[in-house]
Amino acid sequence: MLTLQVSEHSAHQSRPLEGRSAIVTGSTSGIGLGIATAFAKAGGNVMLNGFGNRDVVEELREGLARNYSVAVAYSPADMSNPESIAAMVAAGSEAFGTVDILVNNAGVFHIGPTDAMAPENWDLSLKINLSAAFHAIRAVLPGMKARNWGRIINIASAVGLAGAPNMAAYAAAKHGIVGMTRSVALEVAPTEITANAICPGTVRTPLIEREARAIAAAQGISVDEALAGFLAQTMPNGRFVETSELGALAVFLASPAARSITGAALPVDGGWTAR
Ligand code: NAD
């Protein structure tokens, strides 16, 4: 009897999200894929979302489902379109029965001097990095309230807590998502729904690699030198944040142990915002 109890306990520990279902936006790549993988490993069902070659996305979807014995779905919803976002949440409820966890992660990175920023890039940055999260939260909250359980995790940035040159649009959206997180958290504080923001430092994802290639080309330096420049400017601990570290934090925030953590903006930034 004791043995059975112990093994049930350790099974729960290793798959703390068993029976939960999540939508992770922008999870065909980078941080979102790291979080989706960590959720699947923790026993949660996951709806993937994001752009990408359909065959490659299907391989990802099928691989996660097979490796971790969970249900994995995919929505191609464009996060700049509120109707597609509502359709994605409806598809998540349809696929899994409930959407217990929402991770707003899809993002774009338009940078450059403020007076050189195209107004359409400002608009797109706010649409995808900020408004998309509002539309998704708005769509999942009624179900979470009805079940009195939910986890909202918004991927902000160290630039959601501090300014950075050439990042006015990005910083505005990321500071905005931190403010929205705090407000939503207070709104639902009497319930078992939490809302938190994760604020990563520099993570070596396709987003950062694209930027490094552009800087390398513009400055006549190598991509490695451009990446080293990012690290030197941003990360006091001298290394990139791994997507698995962000996945582990997201799993913890989604677990029962984190029920009293709400309205937090958690830096995972090697000390960037401690300066
Ligand atoms: P990435 O480019 O590797 O991934 C972005 C994901 O978002 C992809 O799946 C892409 O298809 C999806 N996406 C982009 N536009 C979309 C749209 N209109 N509709 C649906 N999906 C869309 O980038 P990443 O580095 O993994 O960034 C993920 C999040 O983390 C972003 O919100 C970003 O701002 C944030 N972030 C990144 C870093 C970093 O250093 N990489 C640091 C802090 C915060």
mmCIF file of N, CA and C in Angstrom, residues 23 25 77-90 102 104 123 126-142 152 154 177 180 184:
data_model
loop_
_atom_site.group_PDB
_atom_site.id
_atom_site.type_symbol
_atom_site.label_atom_id
_atom_site.label_comp_id
_atom_site.label_asym_id
_atom_site.label_seq_id
_atom_site.Cartn_x
_atom_site.Cartn_y
_atom_site.Cartn_z
ATOM 1 N N ILE A 23 -2.758 26.118 -24.319
ATOM 2 C CA ILE A 23 -2.463 26.719 -25.626
ATOM 3 C C ILE A 23 -1.180 27.512 -25.447
ATOM 4 N N THR A 25 0.984 30.088 -27.655
ATOM 5 C CA THR A 25 1.052 30.792 -28.943
ATOM 6 C C THR A 25 2.517 30.919 -29.370
ATOM 7 N N ALA A 77 -3.520 29.941 -36.390
ATOM 8 C CA ALA A 77 -4.066 31.291 -36.204
ATOM 9 C C ALA A 77 -2.982 32.372 -36.245
ATOM 10 N N ASP A 78 -3.300 33.457 -36.954
ATOM 11 C CA ASP A 78 -2.407 34.607 -37.040
ATOM 12 C C ASP A 78 -2.706 35.527 -35.849
ATOM 13 N N MET A 79 -1.707 35.738 -34.997
ATOM 14 C CA MET A 79 -1.916 36.501 -33.753
ATOM 15 C C MET A 79 -2.144 38.000 -34.001
ATOM 16 N N SER A 80 -2.049 38.425 -35.251
ATOM 17 C CA SER A 80 -2.379 39.835 -35.509
ATOM 18 C C SER A 80 -3.871 39.991 -35.811
ATOM 19 N N ASN A 81 -4.608 38.861 -35.799
ATOM 20 C CA ASN A 81 -6.021 38.895 -36.191
ATOM 21 C C ASN A 81 -6.930 38.406 -35.039
ATOM 22 N N PRO A 82 -7.672 39.328 -34.411
ATOM 23 C CA PRO A 82 -8.497 38.947 -33.245
ATOM 24 C C PRO A 82 -9.478 37.811 -33.524
ATOM 25 N N GLU A 83 -10.040 37.757 -34.735
ATOM 26 C CA GLU A 83 -11.002 36.673 -35.025
ATOM 27 C C GLU A 83 -10.300 35.317 -35.049
ATOM 28 N N SER A 84 -9.086 35.287 -35.607
ATOM 29 C CA SER A 84 -8.337 34.021 -35.648
ATOM 30 C C SER A 84 -7.974 33.583 -34.228
ATOM 31 N N ILE A 85 -7.702 34.562 -33.357
ATOM 32 C CA ILE A 85 -7.332 34.222 -31.973
ATOM 33 C C ILE A 85 -8.532 33.573 -31.268
ATOM 34 N N ALA A 86 -9.714 34.164 -31.455
ATOM 35 C CA ALA A 86 -10.927 33.583 -30.846
ATOM 36 C C ALA A 86 -11.170 32.177 -31.399
ATOM 37 N N ALA A 87 -10.930 32.009 -32.711
ATOM 38 C CA ALA A 87 -11.131 30.683 -33.324
ATOM 39 C C ALA A 87 -10.130 29.669 -32.754
ATOM 40 N N MET A 88 -8.908 30.121 -32.499
ATOM 41 C CA MET A 88 -7.888 29.221 -31.922
ATOM 42 C C MET A 88 -8.324 28.739 -30.533
ATOM 43 N N VAL A 89 -8.831 29.653 -29.710
ATOM 44 C CA VAL A 89 -9.266 29.260 -28.358
ATOM 45 C C VAL A 89 -10.458 28.301 -28.444
ATOM 46 N N ALA A 90 -11.385 28.587 -29.372
ATOM 47 C CA ALA A 90 -12.535 27.687 -29.553
ATOM 48 C C ALA A 90 -12.051 26.304 -29.993
ATOM 49 N N LEU A 102 -2.964 29.145 -20.563
ATOM 50 C CA LEU A 102 -2.708 29.932 -21.782
ATOM 51 C C LEU A 102 -1.331 30.568 -21.657
ATOM 52 N N ASN A 104 0.851 33.234 -23.616
ATOM 53 C CA ASN A 104 0.949 34.229 -24.693
ATOM 54 C C ASN A 104 2.417 34.478 -24.961
ATOM 55 N N ASP A 123 2.727 49.468 -35.300
ATOM 56 C CA ASP A 123 1.384 48.892 -35.155
ATOM 57 C C ASP A 123 1.443 47.361 -35.018
ATOM 58 N N LEU A 126 2.738 46.189 -31.610
ATOM 59 C CA LEU A 126 1.720 46.244 -30.548
ATOM 60 C C LEU A 126 0.631 45.195 -30.739
ATOM 61 N N LYS A 127 0.264 44.963 -32.009
ATOM 62 C CA LYS A 127 -0.782 43.961 -32.283
ATOM 63 C C LYS A 127 -0.362 42.572 -31.812
ATOM 64 N N ILE A 128 0.850 42.154 -32.226
ATOM 65 C CA ILE A 128 1.268 40.768 -31.953
ATOM 66 C C ILE A 128 1.834 40.621 -30.538
ATOM 67 N N ASN A 129 2.639 41.598 -30.087
ATOM 68 C CA ASN A 129 3.302 41.463 -28.782
ATOM 69 C C ASN A 129 2.397 41.837 -27.607
ATOM 70 N N LEU A 130 1.313 42.579 -27.877
ATOM 71 C CA LEU A 130 0.466 43.020 -26.758
ATOM 72 C C LEU A 130 -1.020 42.689 -26.965
ATOM 73 N N SER A 131 -1.611 43.205 -28.045
ATOM 74 C CA SER A 131 -3.072 43.043 -28.191
ATOM 75 C C SER A 131 -3.471 41.574 -28.341
ATOM 76 N N ALA A 132 -2.627 40.771 -28.990
ATOM 77 C CA ALA A 132 -2.956 39.339 -29.155
ATOM 78 C C ALA A 132 -3.203 38.689 -27.795
ATOM 79 N N ALA A 133 -2.403 39.072 -26.798
ATOM 80 C CA ALA A 133 -2.554 38.483 -25.460
ATOM 81 C C ALA A 133 -3.901 38.886 -24.863
ATOM 82 N N PHE A 134 -4.295 40.140 -25.066
ATOM 83 C CA PHE A 134 -5.613 40.577 -24.580
ATOM 84 C C PHE A 134 -6.723 39.727 -25.207
ATOM 85 N N HIS A 135 -6.680 39.573 -26.533
ATOM 86 C CA HIS A 135 -7.752 38.822 -27.214
ATOM 87 C C HIS A 135 -7.798 37.365 -26.729
ATOM 88 N N ALA A 136 -6.618 36.776 -26.517
ATOM 89 C CA ALA A 136 -6.597 35.369 -26.076
ATOM 90 C C ALA A 136 -7.075 35.251 -24.626
ATOM 91 N N ILE A 137 -6.634 36.180 -23.766
ATOM 92 C CA ILE A 137 -7.053 36.135 -22.357
ATOM 93 C C ILE A 137 -8.570 36.318 -22.277
ATOM 94 N N ARG A 138 -9.068 37.261 -23.049
ATOM 95 C CA ARG A 138 -10.510 37.550 -23.070
ATOM 96 C C ARG A 138 -11.302 36.285 -23.445
ATOM 97 N N ALA A 139 -10.731 35.501 -24.361
ATOM 98 C CA ALA A 139 -11.437 34.296 -24.820
ATOM 99 C C ALA A 139 -11.333 33.132 -23.833
ATOM 100 N N VAL A 140 -10.225 33.030 -23.078
ATOM 101 C CA VAL A 140 -10.104 31.865 -22.175
ATOM 102 C C VAL A 140 -10.707 32.114 -20.792
ATOM 103 N N LEU A 141 -10.791 33.370 -20.379
ATOM 104 C CA LEU A 141 -11.206 33.650 -18.991
ATOM 105 C C LEU A 141 -12.587 33.103 -18.610
ATOM 106 N N PRO A 142 -13.613 33.236 -19.465
ATOM 107 C CA PRO A 142 -14.924 32.720 -19.038
ATOM 108 C C PRO A 142 -14.879 31.242 -18.655
ATOM 109 N N ILE A 152 -2.508 31.822 -16.543
ATOM 110 C CA ILE A 152 -2.166 32.667 -17.691
ATOM 111 C C ILE A 152 -0.701 33.054 -17.529
ATOM 112 N N ASN A 154 2.291 35.106 -19.482
ATOM 113 C CA ASN A 154 2.618 35.994 -20.594
ATOM 114 C C ASN A 154 4.130 36.110 -20.720
ATOM 115 N N ILE A 177 2.387 44.525 -21.565
ATOM 116 C CA ILE A 177 1.926 43.175 -21.199
ATOM 117 C C ILE A 177 2.171 42.925 -19.699
ATOM 118 N N MET A 180 -0.759 44.664 -18.058
ATOM 119 C CA MET A 180 -1.986 43.881 -18.259
ATOM 120 C C MET A 180 -1.976 42.649 -17.345
ATOM 121 N N VAL A 184 -4.957 41.861 -14.687
ATOM 122 C CA VAL A 184 -5.769 40.639 -14.788
ATOM 123 C C VAL A 184 -5.614 39.818 -13.511
#
